[in-house]
Coordinates of C-alpha atoms in Angstrom, one line a residue:
Chain Y
M1 CA 10.9 132.4 11.1
T2 CA 10.8 129.3 13.3
T3 CA 9.6 125.8 12.4
V4 CA 6.6 124.7 14.5
G5 CA 5.3 121.1 14.7
L6 CA 1.5 120.5 14.8
D7 CA 0.7 117.0 16.2
I8 CA -2.5 116.0 14.5
T9 CA -4.6 114.2 17.2
R10 CA -7.8 113.8 15.4
T11 CA -9.1 114.3 11.8
G12 CA -12.7 114.6 10.5
W13 CA -14.4 112.5 7.8
V14 CA -12.4 114.3 5.2
T15 CA -9.5 116.5 6.3
T16 CA -7.0 117.9 3.8
F17 CA -4.7 120.7 3.0
Q18 CA -6.5 123.2 0.9
D19 CA -6.2 126.7 -0.7
L20 CA -8.1 128.8 -3.2
G21 CA -7.3 126.5 -6.1
R22 CA -5.2 126.3 -9.2
R23 CA -4.8 129.1 -11.6
D24 CA -4.8 128.8 -15.4
T25 CA -4.8 125.0 -15.3
E26 CA -8.3 124.4 -16.8
R27 CA -6.9 125.0 -20.3
R28 CA -4.8 121.9 -19.5
G29 CA -7.6 119.7 -18.3
V30 CA -7.2 120.2 -14.5
P31 CA -10.1 121.9 -12.7
T32 CA -9.2 124.9 -10.5
G33 CA -10.5 123.0 -7.4
G34 CA -9.7 124.6 -4.1
A35 CA -11.9 125.4 -1.1
A36 CA -15.6 124.7 -1.7
D37 CA -16.4 127.8 0.4
Q38 CA -13.8 130.3 -0.9
H39 CA -15.2 133.1 1.3
S40 CA -14.6 131.3 4.6
A41 CA -11.1 130.1 3.4
A42 CA -10.1 133.6 2.5
V43 CA -11.4 135.1 5.8
A44 CA -9.6 132.4 7.8
N45 CA -6.3 133.3 6.2
I46 CA -6.8 137.1 6.5
L47 CA -7.7 136.7 10.3
V48 CA -4.2 135.2 10.9
G49 CA -2.3 137.7 8.7
N50 CA -1.8 135.3 5.8
P51 CA -2.4 136.1 2.2
R52 CA -5.9 134.9 1.2
G53 CA -4.5 132.1 -1.0
A54 CA -2.2 130.6 1.7
T55 CA -2.4 126.8 2.4
L56 CA -4.8 126.0 5.2
V57 CA -6.8 123.0 6.4
E58 CA -10.3 122.1 5.2
N59 CA -12.4 119.7 7.4
L60 CA -15.6 118.0 6.6
G61 CA -17.5 116.3 9.5
G62 CA -16.3 114.7 12.7
E63 CA -13.6 116.5 14.7
L64 CA -10.3 118.0 13.8
A65 CA -7.7 118.5 16.6
F66 CA -4.0 119.2 17.0
V67 CA -1.4 120.2 19.6
P68 CA 1.3 122.7 18.5
D69 CA 4.8 122.6 20.1
A70 CA 4.9 126.4 20.1
D71 CA 2.3 129.2 20.4
V72 CA 0.4 129.6 17.2
L73 CA -2.2 132.1 15.9
V74 CA -5.2 130.3 14.5
A75 CA -8.6 131.2 13.0
V76 CA -11.5 128.8 12.3
T77 CA -14.2 129.8 9.9
G78 CA -16.9 128.1 7.7
A79 CA -20.0 126.4 9.0
P80 CA -21.1 126.9 12.7
C81 CA -18.9 124.6 14.8
R82 CA -17.7 124.1 18.4
V83 CA -14.1 125.2 19.0
T84 CA -12.2 124.4 22.3
I85 CA -8.7 125.2 23.3
G86 CA -7.3 123.2 26.2
G87 CA -10.9 122.2 26.9
A88 CA -12.2 125.7 27.2
P89 CA -14.7 127.0 24.6
D90 CA -13.4 129.6 22.2
G91 CA -14.8 131.4 19.3
S92 CA -14.7 130.9 15.5
W93 CA -14.3 133.7 12.9
S94 CA -11.7 135.4 15.1
P95 CA -7.9 135.1 15.6
V96 CA -7.1 132.9 18.7
V97 CA -3.8 131.8 20.2
V98 CA -3.3 128.1 20.8
P99 CA -0.5 127.9 23.5
A100 CA 2.3 125.4 23.1
G101 CA 1.2 121.9 24.3
Q102 CA -2.5 122.8 24.4
E103 CA -5.0 121.0 22.1
I104 CA -7.4 122.9 19.8
R105 CA -10.5 120.9 18.8
V106 CA -12.9 121.8 16.1
R107 CA -16.2 119.8 16.1
A108 CA -18.3 120.1 13.0
D109 CA -22.1 120.4 13.1
M110 CA -23.1 118.8 9.8
A111 CA -26.7 119.9 10.3
R112 CA -25.6 123.6 10.0
G113 CA -23.0 123.4 7.2
A114 CA -20.5 121.0 5.7
R115 CA -17.1 122.5 6.0
N116 CA -14.7 124.3 8.4
Y117 CA -11.5 126.0 7.5
L118 CA -8.6 126.3 9.9
A119 CA -5.8 128.8 9.0
V120 CA -2.5 129.1 11.0
S121 CA -0.4 132.2 10.8
G122 CA 2.6 131.2 8.7
V123 CA 3.4 128.8 5.9
L124 CA 2.2 125.2 6.2
A125 CA 4.5 122.7 4.7
A126 CA 2.4 120.9 2.0
K127 CA 3.1 119.3 -1.3
T128 CA 1.8 121.2 -4.4
L129 CA 0.5 120.1 -7.8
L130 CA 0.6 122.7 -10.6
G131 CA 1.3 125.5 -8.1
S132 CA -1.4 124.7 -5.5
A133 CA -1.8 122.7 -2.3
A134 CA -5.5 121.9 -3.2
P135 CA -6.1 118.2 -3.5
D136 CA -7.1 116.7 -6.8
P137 CA -8.4 113.1 -6.2
R138 CA -8.8 112.5 -9.9
M139 CA -5.0 112.8 -10.3
G140 CA -4.3 110.9 -7.1
F141 CA -3.3 114.0 -5.2
T142 CA -5.0 113.4 -1.9
Q143 CA -3.3 115.9 0.5
E144 CA -4.2 114.2 3.8
L145 CA -2.5 115.7 6.8
G146 CA -0.5 112.8 8.3
A147 CA 0.4 112.6 11.9
R148 CA 2.5 115.8 12.1
V149 CA 2.4 119.0 10.1
L150 CA 5.2 121.5 10.0
L151 CA 4.7 125.2 10.0
E152 CA 7.1 128.1 9.2
S153 CA 5.9 130.8 11.5
G154 CA 6.9 134.3 12.4
F155 CA 4.3 134.6 15.2
R156 CA 5.8 135.6 18.5
G157 CA 2.8 135.8 20.7
F158 CA 1.3 138.9 22.2
R159 CA 4.1 139.7 24.6
H160 CA 4.5 143.3 23.2
S161 CA 1.1 144.1 24.6
H162 CA -1.3 143.6 27.4
F163 CA -3.8 142.4 24.8
T164 CA -5.1 138.9 25.2
P165 CA -7.5 137.3 22.8
P166 CA -10.4 137.4 22.1
L167 CA -10.2 141.2 22.3
F168 CA -10.1 141.7 18.6
R169 CA -13.0 143.8 17.3
L170 CA -12.7 143.1 13.6
P171 CA -15.3 143.7 10.9
V172 CA -15.6 140.0 10.0
P173 CA -18.0 139.1 7.2
V174 CA -19.3 135.9 8.7
L175 CA -21.0 133.5 6.3
R176 CA -24.6 133.1 7.2
C177 CA -25.8 129.5 7.3
P178 CA -29.5 130.0 8.3
E179 CA -31.7 127.3 9.7
G180 CA -34.3 127.2 7.0
P181 CA -33.9 126.6 3.2
W182 CA -30.9 128.4 1.7
V183 CA -31.6 130.8 -1.2
I184 CA -29.2 130.6 -4.1
D185 CA -29.0 133.3 -6.7
V186 CA -28.9 132.0 -10.3
V187 CA -28.2 133.7 -13.6
E188 CA -30.2 132.3 -16.5
S189 CA -28.2 130.7 -19.4
Y190 CA -29.3 129.8 -22.9
G191 CA -30.1 126.2 -22.0
A192 CA -33.2 127.5 -20.3
R193 CA -34.6 128.5 -23.7
S194 CA -34.6 124.9 -24.9
I195 CA -36.9 123.8 -22.0
P196 CA -40.1 125.8 -21.9
G197 CA -41.3 126.5 -18.4
V198 CA -38.2 125.4 -16.6
R199 CA -37.3 128.8 -15.3
E200 CA -40.7 129.1 -13.5
L201 CA -40.5 125.5 -12.3
I202 CA -37.1 126.0 -10.7
A203 CA -38.1 129.3 -9.1
R204 CA -41.1 127.7 -7.3
S205 CA -39.8 124.2 -6.4
P206 CA -37.9 123.1 -3.3
Y207 CA -34.7 121.1 -3.9
T208 CA -32.9 118.8 -1.4
V209 CA -29.2 117.9 -1.5
T210 CA -28.8 114.1 -1.7
T211 CA -26.1 111.9 -0.2
R212 CA -24.6 111.4 -3.7
S213 CA -23.2 114.9 -3.6
N214 CA -19.5 115.8 -3.3
H215 CA -16.9 118.3 -4.4
V216 CA -17.7 117.4 -8.0
G217 CA -21.2 118.6 -7.7
L218 CA -24.4 118.7 -5.6
R219 CA -27.0 116.3 -6.8
L220 CA -30.5 117.6 -5.9
D221 CA -33.9 115.9 -5.6
G222 CA -36.7 118.1 -6.9
A223 CA -38.8 119.0 -9.9
V224 CA -37.0 119.0 -13.3
R225 CA -38.0 119.1 -16.9
H226 CA -36.2 117.8 -20.0
P227 CA -35.8 119.3 -23.5
D228 CA -38.5 118.0 -26.0
T229 CA -35.9 117.0 -28.5
N230 CA -33.4 114.2 -28.1
A231 CA -30.7 116.2 -30.0
E232 CA -27.3 115.4 -28.7
I233 CA -25.4 118.4 -27.2
V234 CA -21.8 118.4 -28.2
S235 CA -19.7 118.2 -25.1
H236 CA -18.6 121.7 -24.1
G237 CA -16.8 123.5 -21.2
V238 CA -19.0 124.1 -18.1
P239 CA -18.5 126.8 -15.4
I240 CA -18.5 126.3 -11.7
G241 CA -22.1 126.6 -10.3
A242 CA -23.8 125.5 -13.6
L243 CA -27.3 124.0 -13.0
Q244 CA -27.3 121.0 -15.2
I245 CA -30.2 118.6 -16.0
P246 CA -28.9 115.2 -16.8
H247 CA -31.0 112.5 -18.4
A248 CA -32.2 111.3 -15.0
D249 CA -34.8 113.3 -13.0
E250 CA -32.4 115.3 -10.9
L251 CA -30.7 118.7 -10.9
I252 CA -26.9 119.0 -10.5
V253 CA -25.0 122.1 -9.4
L254 CA -21.4 121.7 -10.5
G255 CA -18.7 122.3 -7.9
R256 CA -15.1 123.4 -8.2
Y257 CA -13.9 119.8 -9.0
R258 CA -16.5 119.3 -11.8
S259 CA -15.6 117.5 -15.0
L260 CA -14.6 120.4 -17.2
T261 CA -16.8 119.4 -20.1
A262 CA -20.3 117.9 -20.4
G263 CA -23.1 117.6 -22.9
Y264 CA -26.3 118.2 -20.8
P265 CA -28.6 121.2 -20.9
I266 CA -27.5 124.0 -18.5
V267 CA -30.4 126.2 -17.5
G268 CA -28.5 128.7 -15.3
V269 CA -25.3 129.3 -13.4
A270 CA -25.2 130.2 -9.7
S271 CA -24.1 133.7 -8.9
R272 CA -20.4 133.9 -7.8
A273 CA -21.6 135.4 -4.6
S274 CA -23.8 132.3 -3.8
L275 CA -21.0 129.8 -4.4
P276 CA -19.6 129.9 -0.8
L277 CA -23.0 128.9 0.6
L278 CA -23.3 126.1 -2.0
G279 CA -19.9 124.9 -0.7
Q280 CA -21.5 124.5 2.7
A281 CA -24.6 122.6 1.5
G282 CA -24.5 119.1 2.9
P283 CA -27.0 116.1 2.4
G284 CA -30.5 117.0 3.5
R285 CA -30.1 120.7 3.0
E286 CA -33.0 122.3 1.3
L287 CA -32.2 124.8 -1.4
R288 CA -34.4 127.4 -3.2
F289 CA -33.3 129.2 -6.4
R290 CA -33.8 132.8 -7.2
W291 CA -33.2 134.2 -10.7
V292 CA -31.2 137.3 -10.7
D293 CA -29.9 139.4 -13.6
R294 CA -26.1 139.5 -14.3
E295 CA -25.6 143.1 -13.0
T296 CA -27.2 142.2 -9.6
S297 CA -25.1 139.1 -9.5
V298 CA -21.8 141.0 -10.2
R299 CA -22.7 143.7 -7.7
R300 CA -23.1 141.1 -4.9
S301 CA -19.6 139.8 -5.7
A302 CA -18.2 143.3 -5.6
E303 CA -19.9 143.8 -2.1
R304 CA -18.2 140.6 -0.8
E305 CA -14.9 141.8 -2.2
R306 CA -15.2 145.1 -0.4
E307 CA -15.9 143.3 2.9
L308 CA -12.7 141.2 2.5
R309 CA -10.6 144.3 1.7
A310 CA -12.0 146.1 4.8
L311 CA -11.1 143.1 6.9
E312 CA -7.6 143.0 5.4
R313 CA -7.0 146.6 6.3
A314 CA -8.4 146.2 9.8
T315 CA -6.2 143.1 10.6
D316 CA -3.2 144.8 9.2
E317 CA -3.8 147.7 11.7
A318 CA -4.6 145.5 14.6
F319 CA -1.6 143.3 14.2
G320 CA 0.6 146.3 13.6
A321 CA -0.6 147.8 16.9
L322 CA 0.3 144.6 18.6
G323 CA 3.8 144.8 17.2
F324 CA 4.0 141.7 15.1
A325 CA 3.5 143.2 11.7
G326 CA 6.5 142.2 9.7
Y327 CA 6.8 138.8 11.5
L328 CA 3.9 137.7 9.4
I329 CA 4.5 136.4 6.0
P330 CA 4.4 139.2 3.4
Q331 CA 1.4 139.7 1.1
Chain I
M1 CA -4.3 131.1 -41.1
T2 CA -6.6 133.6 -42.7
A3 CA -9.3 135.9 -41.3
A4 CA -11.9 133.9 -43.3
Q5 CA -11.3 131.1 -40.8
F6 CA -13.3 132.9 -38.2
P7 CA -16.5 133.8 -39.9
A8 CA -19.2 135.2 -37.5
I9 CA -18.0 133.8 -34.2
A10 CA -20.9 133.5 -31.6
V11 CA -20.4 134.6 -28.0
E12 CA -23.0 133.6 -25.4
P13 CA -22.8 134.7 -21.8
F14 CA -22.7 131.9 -19.3
G15 CA -23.5 133.0 -15.8
D16 CA -21.8 136.1 -14.3
S17 CA -18.2 135.3 -15.1
A18 CA -17.9 133.2 -18.3
V19 CA -18.8 133.2 -22.0
M20 CA -19.1 130.4 -24.5
V21 CA -17.5 130.9 -27.9
T22 CA -18.6 128.9 -30.9
V23 CA -18.2 129.1 -34.7
P24 CA -21.7 128.6 -36.1
R25 CA -21.0 126.9 -39.4
P26 CA -22.8 123.8 -40.8
D27 CA -19.6 121.8 -41.4
P28 CA -18.4 120.2 -38.2
V29 CA -14.8 120.0 -39.5
I30 CA -14.7 123.8 -39.9
R31 CA -16.3 124.3 -36.5
R32 CA -13.6 122.2 -34.9
T33 CA -10.5 123.4 -36.7
A34 CA -11.6 127.1 -36.4
I35 CA -12.2 126.8 -32.6
V36 CA -8.7 125.2 -32.1
A37 CA -7.1 128.0 -34.1
F38 CA -9.1 130.6 -32.2
R39 CA -8.1 129.2 -28.9
E40 CA -4.4 129.4 -29.7
R41 CA -4.8 133.0 -30.9
F42 CA -6.9 133.9 -27.9
L43 CA -4.3 132.5 -25.4
A44 CA -1.5 134.3 -27.3
H45 CA -3.4 137.6 -26.9
R46 CA -5.2 137.0 -23.7
P47 CA -7.3 140.1 -22.6
P48 CA -6.8 141.3 -19.0
G49 CA -9.2 139.8 -16.4
V50 CA -9.5 136.5 -18.4
L51 CA -8.6 133.7 -15.9
D52 CA -8.7 130.5 -17.9
V53 CA -10.3 128.7 -20.8
V54 CA -11.9 125.2 -21.2
S55 CA -11.9 123.6 -24.6
G56 CA -14.9 121.7 -25.9
L57 CA -14.8 119.8 -29.1
E58 CA -16.5 122.7 -30.9
S59 CA -16.5 125.5 -28.4
L60 CA -14.3 127.5 -26.0
L61 CA -15.5 128.5 -22.5
V62 CA -13.8 131.7 -21.5
E63 CA -13.7 132.3 -17.7
F64 CA -13.1 135.8 -16.4
D65 CA -13.1 137.8 -13.1
P66 CA -16.1 140.2 -13.4
L67 CA -14.5 142.4 -10.8
E68 CA -11.4 142.9 -13.0
T69 CA -13.1 143.2 -16.3
A70 CA -16.6 143.2 -17.6
L71 CA -18.7 141.1 -20.0
P72 CA -18.8 143.7 -22.8
H73 CA -15.0 144.0 -22.7
V74 CA -14.5 140.3 -22.9
E75 CA -17.0 140.0 -25.8
Y76 CA -15.4 142.9 -27.6
A77 CA -11.9 141.3 -27.3
I78 CA -13.2 138.0 -28.6
H79 CA -14.8 139.5 -31.6
L80 CA -11.7 141.7 -32.3
L81 CA -9.4 138.7 -32.1
A82 CA -11.7 136.5 -34.2
E83 CA -12.5 138.9 -37.0
R84 CA -9.3 140.9 -37.5
L85 CA -6.1 139.2 -38.3
P86 CA -3.3 140.6 -36.2
V87 CA -0.8 142.3 -38.4
H88 CA 1.9 140.0 -37.2
E89 CA 0.4 136.7 -36.1
Q90 CA 2.2 135.8 -32.9
P91 CA 4.3 132.7 -33.5
L92 CA 3.1 129.8 -31.4
S93 CA 4.7 129.9 -28.0
R94 CA 6.5 126.6 -28.5
T95 CA 7.4 124.5 -31.5
A96 CA 5.6 121.3 -31.9
L97 CA 7.3 118.3 -30.2
R98 CA 7.2 114.7 -31.6
F99 CA 6.2 111.7 -29.5
D100 CA 6.6 108.1 -30.7
I101 CA 4.6 106.1 -28.2
P102 CA 5.1 102.3 -27.9
V103 CA 1.8 100.5 -27.6
V104 CA 0.9 96.9 -26.9
F105 CA -2.2 96.0 -29.0
D106 CA -3.7 92.7 -28.0
E107 CA -6.9 91.2 -26.6
E108 CA -6.1 92.0 -23.0
T109 CA -4.7 95.6 -23.5
G110 CA -7.3 96.3 -26.3
P111 CA -10.6 94.7 -25.3
D112 CA -12.5 96.9 -27.9
L113 CA -10.2 96.1 -30.8
L114 CA -12.4 93.3 -32.2
S115 CA -15.7 95.2 -32.0
V116 CA -14.0 98.3 -33.6
A117 CA -12.7 96.2 -36.4
E118 CA -16.2 94.8 -37.1
E119 CA -17.7 98.2 -37.0
V120 CA -15.3 99.8 -39.5
G121 CA -15.1 96.7 -41.7
L122 CA -11.4 95.8 -41.2
A123 CA -9.5 92.9 -39.6
P124 CA -8.2 93.7 -36.0
A125 CA -4.6 93.7 -37.4
E126 CA -5.7 96.2 -40.0
V127 CA -7.1 98.5 -37.3
V128 CA -3.7 98.4 -35.5
E129 CA -2.0 99.1 -38.8
A130 CA -4.4 102.1 -39.4
I131 CA -3.6 103.5 -36.0
A132 CA 0.1 103.0 -36.5
E133 CA 0.0 104.8 -39.8
S134 CA -2.0 107.7 -38.5
T135 CA -0.3 110.9 -37.5
F136 CA -2.1 112.5 -34.6
T137 CA -2.0 116.2 -33.4
I138 CA -2.8 116.9 -29.8
S139 CA -5.8 119.3 -30.0
L140 CA -6.4 119.7 -26.3
L141 CA -5.7 118.3 -22.8
G142 CA -8.7 116.6 -21.5
A143 CA -9.6 115.5 -17.9
A144 CA -6.5 115.1 -15.7
M145 CA -4.3 116.4 -18.6
A146 CA -5.1 113.4 -20.9
P147 CA -3.8 114.2 -24.4
M148 CA -6.8 114.4 -26.8
M149 CA -5.6 113.9 -30.4
D150 CA -7.1 114.2 -33.8
G151 CA -6.0 112.4 -37.0
L152 CA -7.2 108.8 -36.8
R153 CA -7.5 107.4 -40.4
V154 CA -10.0 104.6 -40.4
P155 CA -12.8 104.0 -43.1
R156 CA -15.4 105.6 -40.9
P157 CA -15.6 107.4 -37.5
V158 CA -15.6 105.1 -34.5
R159 CA -18.6 105.2 -32.2
R160 CA -18.4 105.5 -28.4
R161 CA -19.4 102.6 -26.2
A162 CA -23.1 102.5 -25.3
E163 CA -22.2 101.3 -21.8
P164 CA -19.0 103.1 -20.5
R165 CA -16.3 101.0 -18.9
T166 CA -15.9 101.8 -15.2
D167 CA -12.2 101.0 -14.6
V168 CA -9.7 101.5 -17.4
P169 CA -6.0 101.3 -16.4
P170 CA -3.6 104.2 -16.9
G171 CA -1.8 104.1 -20.3
A172 CA -4.8 102.8 -22.1
I173 CA -5.0 104.0 -25.7
M174 CA -8.6 104.8 -26.6
I175 CA -10.4 106.0 -29.7
A176 CA -13.7 107.5 -30.7
G177 CA -14.7 109.4 -33.9
T178 CA -11.4 110.3 -35.5
N179 CA -9.8 111.0 -32.1
A180 CA -7.5 109.2 -29.8
I181 CA -6.8 109.8 -26.1
I182 CA -4.5 108.2 -23.5
Q183 CA -6.0 107.4 -20.0
P184 CA -3.6 109.0 -17.4
F185 CA -5.2 107.6 -14.2
P186 CA -7.5 104.6 -13.5
G187 CA -11.1 105.6 -14.2
P188 CA -14.2 105.3 -16.3
T189 CA -14.5 106.0 -20.0
G190 CA -16.9 105.7 -22.8
W191 CA -14.1 105.6 -25.4
R192 CA -13.1 102.3 -27.1
V193 CA -10.0 100.8 -25.5
V194 CA -7.6 99.4 -28.2
G195 CA -4.2 99.2 -26.6
R196 CA -1.9 100.2 -23.8
T197 CA 1.4 102.0 -23.5
P198 CA 3.9 101.1 -20.7
H199 CA 4.8 104.8 -20.3
T200 CA 3.7 107.1 -17.5
I201 CA 1.7 109.8 -19.2
V202 CA 1.1 112.1 -16.3
D203 CA 3.4 112.2 -13.2
I204 CA 2.1 114.4 -10.4
S205 CA 5.5 114.3 -8.6
R206 CA 7.0 116.4 -11.3
A207 CA 6.7 120.2 -11.4
E208 CA 5.5 119.8 -15.0
P209 CA 3.3 116.6 -14.8
V210 CA 3.3 116.2 -18.6
A211 CA 5.8 116.7 -21.4
F212 CA 3.3 117.3 -24.1
G213 CA 1.1 120.2 -25.1
T214 CA -1.4 121.2 -27.7
G215 CA -0.1 121.1 -31.3
D216 CA 2.4 118.3 -30.6
I217 CA 2.6 115.4 -33.0
V218 CA 2.0 111.8 -31.8
R219 CA 2.6 108.4 -33.5
F220 CA 1.8 105.0 -32.0
V221 CA 4.3 102.3 -32.5
P222 CA 3.1 98.7 -32.0
V223 CA 5.3 96.6 -29.8
T224 CA 4.9 93.1 -28.3
R225 CA 4.4 92.5 -24.6
D226 CA 8.0 91.4 -24.2
E227 CA 9.4 94.4 -26.1
A228 CA 7.2 96.7 -23.9
A229 CA 8.6 95.0 -20.7
A230 CA 12.2 95.3 -22.0
L231 CA 11.7 99.1 -22.6
D232 CA 11.7 99.8 -18.9
A233 CA 9.4 102.7 -19.9
G234 CA 9.1 105.6 -17.5
F235 CA 7.8 109.1 -17.8
L236 CA 6.7 109.8 -21.4
L237 CA 9.2 112.2 -23.1
P238 CA 9.4 113.5 -26.7
V239 CA 11.6 112.2 -29.4
E240 CA 15.1 113.7 -29.1
V241 CA 15.6 116.1 -32.0
S242 CA 19.1 115.7 -33.5
A243 CA 20.7 119.0 -34.1

């Protein structure tokens, strides 16, 4: 292991350390938080030989750039974006080497998706709160990068091989961010029964993400309906992805940094398999909702998980063949 | 704790990876105490695949990984734990700690003190006295680990503010219903602000950001502004228990 310095030359609108979130902290009032697009974050880490939950960098908007003082193995995932290394265009969703002294730049395209993830092979030195590097703005834990980031890395380049990137042919499950409206799968919940016709209304109406959206939730413009009664709902726990209808005429989809309890009708909960795409939805994005049953929803999650496991096996083999298995941090 | 405390628990699926547990009984006091007792038992006998829980006032959201377990298994475990008393009830994982928390109650630290007094038909000094004489139990940790307590003894439950305050400072002591809570970080609240402690309630630089947990006992001790300043109060710790 050697310590590598990454000189941060540019940051985006919001650039932070990130991971897959906290475990078992919601019972103590702290939302799990973590990468809004968990799929892209996990894939970025797998592509550089890290465990899925390793600390990485999440960037929203603008341009992220740094210069390492030793060769580093990097992968950029998330929304479609422009990646250059030393000025030359390079690919995302693939492991790439950034040579010592060269600058990698990641330019976001907010029209296509909100967030990019950048993983570096090794362990990034970041503070943790309750066992996780994920920021929690409510608790004053901001996790900005600073001017220089340190990395403990076992990466020794590709010198054991004639391989040069980008020659990897890995089965990478790329997140699709299509041009048109994004279709989000939703499982009905009992709140729908208190509002007659809301299920049909949501299935046929277009919704647009507004600028008041953030990591707490997406606030959507579009048709809503309220319960007939004014009966107060006692504040209760709410899951990630809950479709909530507040007193105003809007629909809110709760994110990973939601307030853990709320007292509004919840008509459905987005399928786990749809959450990564919701994490990429920026202002102006049009969403459509599709009701699915619970079994279908879980099956899609299982398919995603199989893709991630296949990628883990393939990267293990590829890195093993290149001779640097064992230099990477252990699973 | 007896089995009769968990009569006919209700379990509602909530999306593909959570269920909502409630105790459908007409008396809100039974609903609330039963769900707290169920939560402790559930966490002490946590079924595999259950990731986390979120406490509501009268409900418990149970979050699970649907690739590690399945909805019917989670529902079954919940009913089993609710309806059948374990032969040997697991002792609580920790013994209750005691916290004596110094609080400045005046017009500046407690801007809602006067209106609360009018509402419950007491003088402001009597409201302070009622708070000081109440023994609170921490029933759950709210947003950002804020200790949510039950046990306020006033003539009638205190209403929330119609218009929430937008920027309440850390350390603010707030009440609503028969509950009290302490604001850990600056932020909004609909609770009635009645005082402020000089202690740091939540410190994110510590591996364990709080010293308290559910079931712990809290008393509020009125102090003057000068006494509070002289305390040099830091991170809130429990009362030392003499051996």
